[in-house]
Coordinates of C-alpha atoms and ligand atoms in Angstrom, one line a residue:
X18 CA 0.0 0.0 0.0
X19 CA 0.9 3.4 -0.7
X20 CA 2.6 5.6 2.2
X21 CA -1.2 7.6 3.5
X22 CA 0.1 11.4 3.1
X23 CA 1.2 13.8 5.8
X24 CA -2.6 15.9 5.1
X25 CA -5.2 14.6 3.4
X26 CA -8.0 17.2 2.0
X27 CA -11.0 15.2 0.9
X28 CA -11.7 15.7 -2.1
X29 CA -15.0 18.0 -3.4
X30 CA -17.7 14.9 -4.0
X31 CA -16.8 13.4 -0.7
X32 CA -17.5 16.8 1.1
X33 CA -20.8 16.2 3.5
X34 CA -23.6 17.9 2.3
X35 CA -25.8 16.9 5.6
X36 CA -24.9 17.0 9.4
X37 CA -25.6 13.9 11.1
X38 CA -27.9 14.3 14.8
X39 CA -26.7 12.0 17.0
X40 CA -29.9 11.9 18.7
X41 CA -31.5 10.1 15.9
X42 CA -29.6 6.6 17.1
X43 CA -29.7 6.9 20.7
X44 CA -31.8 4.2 22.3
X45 CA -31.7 6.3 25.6
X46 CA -32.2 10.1 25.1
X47 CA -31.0 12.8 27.4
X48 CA -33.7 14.0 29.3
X49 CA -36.2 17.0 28.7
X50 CA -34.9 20.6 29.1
X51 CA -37.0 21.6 31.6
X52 CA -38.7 25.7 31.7
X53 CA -36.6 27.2 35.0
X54 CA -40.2 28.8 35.8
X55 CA -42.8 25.8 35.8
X56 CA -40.3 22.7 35.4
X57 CA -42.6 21.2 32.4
X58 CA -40.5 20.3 29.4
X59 CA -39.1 22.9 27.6
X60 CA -41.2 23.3 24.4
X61 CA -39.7 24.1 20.8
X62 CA -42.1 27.5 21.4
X63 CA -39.9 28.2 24.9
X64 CA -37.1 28.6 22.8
X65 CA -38.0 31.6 20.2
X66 CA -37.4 34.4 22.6
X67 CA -33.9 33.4 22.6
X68 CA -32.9 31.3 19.5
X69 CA -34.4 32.1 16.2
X70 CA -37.0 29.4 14.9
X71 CA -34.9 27.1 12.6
X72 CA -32.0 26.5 15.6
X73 CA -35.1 26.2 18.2
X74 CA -36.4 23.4 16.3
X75 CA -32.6 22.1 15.4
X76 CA -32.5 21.7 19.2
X77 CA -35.4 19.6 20.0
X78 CA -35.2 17.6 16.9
X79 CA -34.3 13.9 18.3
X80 CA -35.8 12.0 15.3
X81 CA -34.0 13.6 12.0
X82 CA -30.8 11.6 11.2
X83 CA -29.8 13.6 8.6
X84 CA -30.4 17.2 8.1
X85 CA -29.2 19.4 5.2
X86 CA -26.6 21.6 5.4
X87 CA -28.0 24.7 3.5
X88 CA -25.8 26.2 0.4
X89 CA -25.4 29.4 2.1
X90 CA -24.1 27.8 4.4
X91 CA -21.8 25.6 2.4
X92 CA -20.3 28.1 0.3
X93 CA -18.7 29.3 3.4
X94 CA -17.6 26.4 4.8
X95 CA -15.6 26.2 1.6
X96 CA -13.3 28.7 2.3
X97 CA -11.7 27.2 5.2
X98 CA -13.4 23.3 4.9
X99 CA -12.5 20.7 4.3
X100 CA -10.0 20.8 7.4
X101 CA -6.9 18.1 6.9
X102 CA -6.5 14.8 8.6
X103 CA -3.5 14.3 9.2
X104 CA -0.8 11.6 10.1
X105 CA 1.2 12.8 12.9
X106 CA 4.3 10.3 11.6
X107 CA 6.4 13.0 13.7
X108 CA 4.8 12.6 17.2
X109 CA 4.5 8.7 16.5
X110 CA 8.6 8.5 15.7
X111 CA 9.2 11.2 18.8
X112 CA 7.0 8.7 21.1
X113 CA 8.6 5.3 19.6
X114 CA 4.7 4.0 19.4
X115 CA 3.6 1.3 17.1
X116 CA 0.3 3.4 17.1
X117 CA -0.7 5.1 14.2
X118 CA -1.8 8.8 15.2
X119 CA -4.2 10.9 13.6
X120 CA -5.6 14.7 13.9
X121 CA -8.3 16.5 12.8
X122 CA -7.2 19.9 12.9
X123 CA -9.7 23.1 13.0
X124 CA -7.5 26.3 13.8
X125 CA -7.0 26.6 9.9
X126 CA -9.1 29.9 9.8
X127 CA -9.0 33.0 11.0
X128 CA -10.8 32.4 14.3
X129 CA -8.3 29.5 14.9
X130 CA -11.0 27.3 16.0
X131 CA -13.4 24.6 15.4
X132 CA -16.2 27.0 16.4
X133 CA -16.7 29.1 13.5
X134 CA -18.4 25.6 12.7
X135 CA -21.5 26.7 14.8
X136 CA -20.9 30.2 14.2
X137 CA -22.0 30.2 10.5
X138 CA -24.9 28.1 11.2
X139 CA -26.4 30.2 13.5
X140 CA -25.5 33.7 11.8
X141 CA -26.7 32.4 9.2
X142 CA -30.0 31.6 10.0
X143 CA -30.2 34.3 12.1
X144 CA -30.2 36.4 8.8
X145 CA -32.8 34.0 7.3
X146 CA -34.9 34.6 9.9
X147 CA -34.7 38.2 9.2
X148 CA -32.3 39.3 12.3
X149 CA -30.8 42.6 12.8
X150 CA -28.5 42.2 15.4
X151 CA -27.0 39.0 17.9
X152 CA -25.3 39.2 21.2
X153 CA -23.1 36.8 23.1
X154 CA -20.5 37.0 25.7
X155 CA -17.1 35.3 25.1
X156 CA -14.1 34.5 27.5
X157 CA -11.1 33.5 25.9
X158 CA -12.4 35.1 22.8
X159 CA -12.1 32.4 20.3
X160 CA -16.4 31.9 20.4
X161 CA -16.2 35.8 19.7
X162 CA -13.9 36.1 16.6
X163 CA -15.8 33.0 15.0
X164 CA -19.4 34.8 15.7
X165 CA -17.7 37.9 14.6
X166 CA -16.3 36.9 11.6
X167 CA -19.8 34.6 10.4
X168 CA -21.5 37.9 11.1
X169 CA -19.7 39.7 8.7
X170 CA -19.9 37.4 6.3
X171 CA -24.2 37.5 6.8
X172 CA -24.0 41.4 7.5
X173 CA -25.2 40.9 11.0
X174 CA -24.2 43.4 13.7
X175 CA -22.9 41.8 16.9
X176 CA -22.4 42.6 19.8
X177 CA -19.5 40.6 22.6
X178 CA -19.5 41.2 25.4
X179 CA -15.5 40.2 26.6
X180 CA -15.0 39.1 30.2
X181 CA -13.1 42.5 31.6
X182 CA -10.0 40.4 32.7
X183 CA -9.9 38.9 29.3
X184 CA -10.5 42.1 27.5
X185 CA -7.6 43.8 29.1
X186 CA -5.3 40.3 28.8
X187 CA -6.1 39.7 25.3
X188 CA -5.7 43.3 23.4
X189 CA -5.3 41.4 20.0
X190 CA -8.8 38.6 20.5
X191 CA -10.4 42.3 20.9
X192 CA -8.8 43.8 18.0
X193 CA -9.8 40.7 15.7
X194 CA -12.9 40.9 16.7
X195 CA -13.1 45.1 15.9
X196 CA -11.5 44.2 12.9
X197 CA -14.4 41.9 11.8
X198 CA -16.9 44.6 12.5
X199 CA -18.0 43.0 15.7
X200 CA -18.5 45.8 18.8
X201 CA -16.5 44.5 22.0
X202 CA -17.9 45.8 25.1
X203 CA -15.4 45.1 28.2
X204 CA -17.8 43.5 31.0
X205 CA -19.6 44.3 33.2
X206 CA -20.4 47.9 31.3
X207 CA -22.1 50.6 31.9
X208 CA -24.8 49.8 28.9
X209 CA -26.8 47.2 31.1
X210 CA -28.9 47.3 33.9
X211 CA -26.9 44.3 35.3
X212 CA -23.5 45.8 34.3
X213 CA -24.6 48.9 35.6
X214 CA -25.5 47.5 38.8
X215 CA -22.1 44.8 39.8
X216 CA -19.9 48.4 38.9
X217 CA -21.9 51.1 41.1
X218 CA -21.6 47.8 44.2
X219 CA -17.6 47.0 42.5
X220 CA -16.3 50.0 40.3
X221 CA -13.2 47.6 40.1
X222 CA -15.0 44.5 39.2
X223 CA -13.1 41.9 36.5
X224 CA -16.4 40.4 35.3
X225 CA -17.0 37.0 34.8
X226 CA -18.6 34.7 32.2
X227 CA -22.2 34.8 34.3
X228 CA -22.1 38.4 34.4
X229 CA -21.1 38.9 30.4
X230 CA -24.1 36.3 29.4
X231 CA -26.5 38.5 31.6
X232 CA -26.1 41.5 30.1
X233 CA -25.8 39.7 26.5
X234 CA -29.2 38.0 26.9
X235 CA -30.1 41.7 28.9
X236 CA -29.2 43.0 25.6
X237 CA -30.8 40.2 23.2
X238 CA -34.3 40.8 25.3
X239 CA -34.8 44.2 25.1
X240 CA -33.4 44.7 21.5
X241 CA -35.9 44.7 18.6
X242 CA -35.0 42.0 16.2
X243 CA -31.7 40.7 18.6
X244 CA -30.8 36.9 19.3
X245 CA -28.3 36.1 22.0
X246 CA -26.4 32.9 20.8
X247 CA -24.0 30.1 22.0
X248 CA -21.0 28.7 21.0
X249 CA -20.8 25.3 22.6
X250 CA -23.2 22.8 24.8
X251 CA -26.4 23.1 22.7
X252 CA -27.7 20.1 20.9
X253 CA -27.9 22.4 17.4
X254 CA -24.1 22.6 18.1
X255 CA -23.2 19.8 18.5
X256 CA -25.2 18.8 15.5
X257 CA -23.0 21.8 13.4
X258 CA -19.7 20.3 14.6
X259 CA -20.7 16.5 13.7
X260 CA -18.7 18.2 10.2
X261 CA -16.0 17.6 12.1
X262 CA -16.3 13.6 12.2
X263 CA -18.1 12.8 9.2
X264 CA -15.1 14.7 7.5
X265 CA -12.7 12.2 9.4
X266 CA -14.7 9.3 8.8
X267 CA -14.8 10.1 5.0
X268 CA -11.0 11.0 5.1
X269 CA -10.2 7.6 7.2
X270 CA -12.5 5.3 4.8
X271 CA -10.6 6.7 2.0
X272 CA -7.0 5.9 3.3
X273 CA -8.9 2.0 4.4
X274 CA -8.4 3.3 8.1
X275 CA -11.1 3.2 11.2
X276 CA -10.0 4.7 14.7
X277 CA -9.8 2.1 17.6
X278 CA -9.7 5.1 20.1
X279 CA -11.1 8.6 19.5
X280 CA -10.0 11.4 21.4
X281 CA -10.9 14.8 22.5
X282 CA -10.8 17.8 24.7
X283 CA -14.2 19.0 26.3
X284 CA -15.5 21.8 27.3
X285 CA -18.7 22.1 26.9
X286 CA -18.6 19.3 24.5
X287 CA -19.1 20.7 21.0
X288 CA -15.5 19.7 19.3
X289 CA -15.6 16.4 21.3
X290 CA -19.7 15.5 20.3
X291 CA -19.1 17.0 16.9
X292 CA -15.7 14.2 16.4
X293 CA -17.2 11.3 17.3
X294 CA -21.0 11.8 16.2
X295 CA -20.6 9.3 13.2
X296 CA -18.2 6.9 15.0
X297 CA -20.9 6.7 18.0
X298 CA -23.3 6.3 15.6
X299 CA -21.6 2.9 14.6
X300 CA -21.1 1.9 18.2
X301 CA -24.9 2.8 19.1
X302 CA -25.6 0.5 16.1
X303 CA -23.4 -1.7 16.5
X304 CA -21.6 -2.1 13.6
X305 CA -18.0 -1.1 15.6
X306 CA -16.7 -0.8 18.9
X307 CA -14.2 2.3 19.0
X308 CA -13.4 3.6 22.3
X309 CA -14.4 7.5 23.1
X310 CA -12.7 9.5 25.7
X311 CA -13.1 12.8 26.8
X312 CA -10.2 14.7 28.0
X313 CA -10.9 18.1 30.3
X314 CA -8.6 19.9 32.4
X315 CA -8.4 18.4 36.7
X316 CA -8.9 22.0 37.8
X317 CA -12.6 21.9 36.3
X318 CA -13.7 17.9 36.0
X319 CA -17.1 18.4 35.0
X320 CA -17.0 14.9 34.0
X321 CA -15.1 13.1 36.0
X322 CA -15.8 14.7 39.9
X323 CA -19.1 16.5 38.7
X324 CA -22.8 15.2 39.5
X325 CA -25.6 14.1 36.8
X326 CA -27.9 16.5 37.6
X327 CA -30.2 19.2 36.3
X328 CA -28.9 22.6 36.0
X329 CA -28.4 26.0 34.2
X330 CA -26.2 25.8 31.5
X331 CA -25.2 29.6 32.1
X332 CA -23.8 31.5 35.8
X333 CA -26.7 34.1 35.3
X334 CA -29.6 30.9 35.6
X335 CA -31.7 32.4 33.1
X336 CA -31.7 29.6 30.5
X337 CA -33.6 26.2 30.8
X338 CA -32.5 23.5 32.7
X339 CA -30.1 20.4 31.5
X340 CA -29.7 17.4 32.6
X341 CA -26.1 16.6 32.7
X342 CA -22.9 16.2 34.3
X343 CA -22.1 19.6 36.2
X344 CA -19.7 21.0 38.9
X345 CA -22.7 23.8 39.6
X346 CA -23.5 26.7 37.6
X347 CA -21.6 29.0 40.3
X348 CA -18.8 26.8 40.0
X349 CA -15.2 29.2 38.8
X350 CA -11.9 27.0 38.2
X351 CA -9.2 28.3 40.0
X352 CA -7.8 31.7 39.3
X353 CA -4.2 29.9 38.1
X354 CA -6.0 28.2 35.6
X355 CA -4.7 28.9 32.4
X356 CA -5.4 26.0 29.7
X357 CA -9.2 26.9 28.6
X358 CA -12.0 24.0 28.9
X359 CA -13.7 25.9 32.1
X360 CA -17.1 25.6 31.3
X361 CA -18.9 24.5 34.6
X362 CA -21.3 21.5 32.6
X363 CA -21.2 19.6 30.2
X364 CA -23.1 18.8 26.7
X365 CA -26.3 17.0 27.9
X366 CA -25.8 14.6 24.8
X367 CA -22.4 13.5 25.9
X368 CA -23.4 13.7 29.7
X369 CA -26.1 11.1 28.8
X370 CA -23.3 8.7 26.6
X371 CA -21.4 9.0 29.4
X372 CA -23.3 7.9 32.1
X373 CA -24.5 5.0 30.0
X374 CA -21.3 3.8 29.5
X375 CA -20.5 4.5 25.5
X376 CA -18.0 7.1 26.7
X377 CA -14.7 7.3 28.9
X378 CA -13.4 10.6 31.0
X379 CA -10.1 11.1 32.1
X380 CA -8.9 14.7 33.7
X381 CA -5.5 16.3 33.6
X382 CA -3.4 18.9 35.2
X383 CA -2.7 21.9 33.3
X384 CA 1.3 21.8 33.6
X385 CA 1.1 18.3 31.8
X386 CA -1.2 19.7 29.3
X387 CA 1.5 22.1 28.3
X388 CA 4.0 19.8 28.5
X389 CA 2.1 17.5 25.9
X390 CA 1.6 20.9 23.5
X391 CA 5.1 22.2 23.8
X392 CA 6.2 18.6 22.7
X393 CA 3.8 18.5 19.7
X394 CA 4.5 21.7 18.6
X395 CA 8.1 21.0 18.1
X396 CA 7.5 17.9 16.2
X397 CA 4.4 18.4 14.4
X398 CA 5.4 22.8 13.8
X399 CA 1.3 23.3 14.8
X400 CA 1.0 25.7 18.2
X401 CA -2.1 23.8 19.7
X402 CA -4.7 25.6 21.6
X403 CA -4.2 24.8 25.6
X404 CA -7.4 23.0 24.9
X405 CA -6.9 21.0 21.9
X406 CA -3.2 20.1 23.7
X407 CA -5.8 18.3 26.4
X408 CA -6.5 16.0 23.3
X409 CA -2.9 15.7 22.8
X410 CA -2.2 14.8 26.1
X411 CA -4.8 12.0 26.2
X412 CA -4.0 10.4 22.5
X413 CA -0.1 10.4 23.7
X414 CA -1.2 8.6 26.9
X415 CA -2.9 5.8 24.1
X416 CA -0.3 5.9 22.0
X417 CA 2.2 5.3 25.2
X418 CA 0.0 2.4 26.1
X419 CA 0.0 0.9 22.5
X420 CA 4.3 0.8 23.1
X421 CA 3.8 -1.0 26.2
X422 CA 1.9 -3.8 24.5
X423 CA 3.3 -3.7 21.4
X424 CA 0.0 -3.1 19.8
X425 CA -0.6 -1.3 16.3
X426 CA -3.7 0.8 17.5
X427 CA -5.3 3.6 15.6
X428 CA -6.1 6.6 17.6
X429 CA -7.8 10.0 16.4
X430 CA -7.9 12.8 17.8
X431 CA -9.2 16.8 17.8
X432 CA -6.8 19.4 17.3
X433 CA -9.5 22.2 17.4
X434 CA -7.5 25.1 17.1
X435 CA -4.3 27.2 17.5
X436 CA -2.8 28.9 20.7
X437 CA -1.1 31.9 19.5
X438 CA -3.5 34.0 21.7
X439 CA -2.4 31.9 24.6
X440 CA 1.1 33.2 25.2
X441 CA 1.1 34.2 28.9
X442 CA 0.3 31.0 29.4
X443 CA 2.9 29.2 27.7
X444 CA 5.4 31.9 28.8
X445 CA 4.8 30.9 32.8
X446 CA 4.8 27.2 31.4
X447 CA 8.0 27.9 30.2
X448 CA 9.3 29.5 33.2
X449 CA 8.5 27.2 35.3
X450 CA 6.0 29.5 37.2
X451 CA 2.6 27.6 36.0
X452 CA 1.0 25.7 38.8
X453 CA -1.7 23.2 39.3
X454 CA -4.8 23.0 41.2
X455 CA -7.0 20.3 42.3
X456 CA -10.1 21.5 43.7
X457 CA -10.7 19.4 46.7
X458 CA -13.6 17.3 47.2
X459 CA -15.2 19.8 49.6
X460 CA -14.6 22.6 47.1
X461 CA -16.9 21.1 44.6
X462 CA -19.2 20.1 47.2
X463 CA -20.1 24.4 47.2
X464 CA -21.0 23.9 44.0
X465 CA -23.3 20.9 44.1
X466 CA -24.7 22.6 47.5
X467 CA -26.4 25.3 44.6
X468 CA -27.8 22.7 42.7
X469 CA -31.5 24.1 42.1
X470 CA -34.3 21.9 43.5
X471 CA -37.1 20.8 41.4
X472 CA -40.0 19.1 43.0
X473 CA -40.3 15.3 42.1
X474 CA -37.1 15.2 40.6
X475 CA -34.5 16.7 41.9
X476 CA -34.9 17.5 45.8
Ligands
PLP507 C1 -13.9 26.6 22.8 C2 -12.8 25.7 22.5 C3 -12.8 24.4 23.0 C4 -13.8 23.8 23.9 O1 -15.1 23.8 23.5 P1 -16.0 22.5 23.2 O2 -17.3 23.0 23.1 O3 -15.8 21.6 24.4 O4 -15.5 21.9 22.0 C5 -11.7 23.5 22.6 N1 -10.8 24.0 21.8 C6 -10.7 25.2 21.3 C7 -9.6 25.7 20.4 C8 -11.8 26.1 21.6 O5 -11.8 27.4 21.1

């Protein structure tokens, strides 16, 4: 057989035209969203106020297998899709592994991420729907520079509003995002009630994710024709990222290949659900038995320490409730944290494959995530995200178990994106200043203290 090339682009006819819904070929579903007010199943109606119509229905659809990806859509996935598979031969000869490595890697566009994925799908049926403007709050600021570059692709006006501490760390996320036409408000501001509010209590206050989604969705309710959209966790998300694997899959069938272990980073699930959807779908149906596993950072183990329980999926509880694995929607990692992935919960589709057993977890301390990216880089010349280099870490641990037993495996993993926004961190990685924090168990047991209380179901 041939040598299977460093990259391999798939070729146009072998391009998916459809996203596959995961949903479709579960036997066990993840349980209702429930309405935060009466605790009745959230309806497809619920939704409007804060999605526009088509991603409403995306998100309740469990029965579609298939849905069409629309042209407009398509067109703009071509100008940064197909994303390469590649072999990492590098990192195989720098481990001494008889496994054979592969990566999906994302950070090929501007955004360096795998979430302009999403972002295009819902800008762009935000414009469909007729639309004049979208909100959202971003952190690390990769969501925000995908959102804000779909947006100017759909002529949407968006608004981010950026974390303070993030704003003032991350001068250049900001600037991209300006750049793109997208309006960066540092929060908490002075243009929300909300904001408005936290700064006459805390003049000095850094902000936080909970308070940039309040005034977002502050923003989103009281502006005519305005949507307040996420990047990650949603089941219409997921479904936009399941490009991802049936890309791989495609690319893999083509060089005769088939993963015996899949790996990816989670945060709220998106990259990870998006990766696997089509290799899941084989296991659900049993036509293979690959091995999934989730890799998120020790200093926030949604997965691994959190509980399986219903709660908010954002610090401000406004949205509806989801059943999945959480620390607690007041949960904050440690300030020292520095390698991304600190998302509180979890996607409730992967919570659910999880606790039914189609899914392993395994957490990791941020020096040794760095340690794992620094090593990559320098063989495979990619600068990983810190939270793509989770996926790193967790496909070199296979491929280091594969040398042990002298077995031939096949691993995949996510590469979502690039880290060149990420310097600080490397830097004190570098110097030997990062640190590591394990919350202990009665620091998560604050969180799961909050846990809301829902009659008959959750007491
Ligand atoms: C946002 C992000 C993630 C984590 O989000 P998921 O929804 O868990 O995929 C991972 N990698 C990169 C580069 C990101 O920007």
């Amino acid at each position: 057989m041939a040598k299977i090339p460093y990259r391999l682009y798939l070729p146009e006819d072998k391009i998916p035209t459809q996203w596959y819904n995961l949903r479709a070929d579960m036997k066990d579903l993840p349980d209702p969203m429930l309405n935060p007010q009466t605790f009745k199943p959230a309806t497809e109606e619920d939704l409007y106020p804060v999605f526009c119509k088509a991603l409403a229905h995306q998100e309740m659809d469990d029965t579609t297998r298939y849905i069409d990806i629309p042209e407009g859509i398509r067109e703009m996935y071509k100008l940064f899709r197909p994303s390469p598979l590649v072999r990492a031969y590098n990192l195989e000869k720098e481990l001494g592994t008889p496994a054979k490595i592969y990566y999906k890697f994302e950070g090929n566009n501007t955004s360096g991420s795998h979430k302009l994925n999403s972002a295009i799908a819902q800008a762009y049926y935000a414009k469909e729907q007729g639309l004049t403007n979208l909100t959202t709050e971003t952190g690390a600021g990769q969501w925000g520079t995908a959102l804000a570059e779909a947006c100017s692709y759909f002529h949407i006006p968006l608004t981010v509003y950026m974390v303070k501490a993030s704003y003032l760390q991350k001068p250049f996320r900001q600037a991209i995002i300006r750049t793109f036409g997208g309006k960066v408000i540092a929060s908490p501001s002075d243009t929300t009630e909300a904001g408005r509010k936290i700064l006459a209590a805390d003049p000095e206050n850094s902000g936080s994710l909970g308070t940039a989604i309040s005034e977002a969705v502050e923003t989103a309710v009281t502006t005519e024709g305005c949507r307040y959209v996420l990047g990650s966790v949603l089941n219409q998300v997921l479904l936009h990222q399941s490009v991802i694997g049936l890309e791989s899959k495609a690319a893999m069938e083509m060089l005769d290949e088939y993963p015996d272990v899949v790996v990816g980073c989670a945060g709220g699930g998106s990259n990870l659900g998006g990766l696997i959807a089509p290799f899941m779908q084989d296991k659900l149906l049993g036509k293979a038995n690959p091995r999934f596993v989730a890799v998120e950072p020790a200093s926030c183990p949604s997965l691994t320490r959190g509980k399986y329980a219903y709660d908010f999926c954002d610090t401000g509880k406004i949205t509806p409730l989801a059943k999945m694995y959480t620390l607690g929607c007041s949960f904050k990692p440690s300030p020292n944290h520095a390698g991304g992935l600190r998302y509180h919960g979890m996607s409730p589709i992967l919570s659910k494959l999880y606790h039914d057993g189609y899914m392993e977890a395994m957490s990791v301390e941020q020096t040794k995530v760095f340690e794992a990216a620094t090593m990559f880089a320098r063989v495979e010349t990619i600068l990983p995200a810190p939270e793509s280099a989770h996926a790193i870490y967790g496909a070199i641990e296979e491929a280091k178990k594969c040398k042990e037993t002298g077995e031939a495996k096949t691993i995949l993993f996510g590469l979502t994106g690039t880290g060149y926004f990420d310097m600080t961190a490397y830097t004190s990685f570098m110097d030997g200043t990062m640190s590591d924090y394990i919350p202990t168990d009665e620091d998560l047991q604050v969180g799961f203290d909050k846990l809301p209380k829902i009659p008959g179901i959750q007491e």
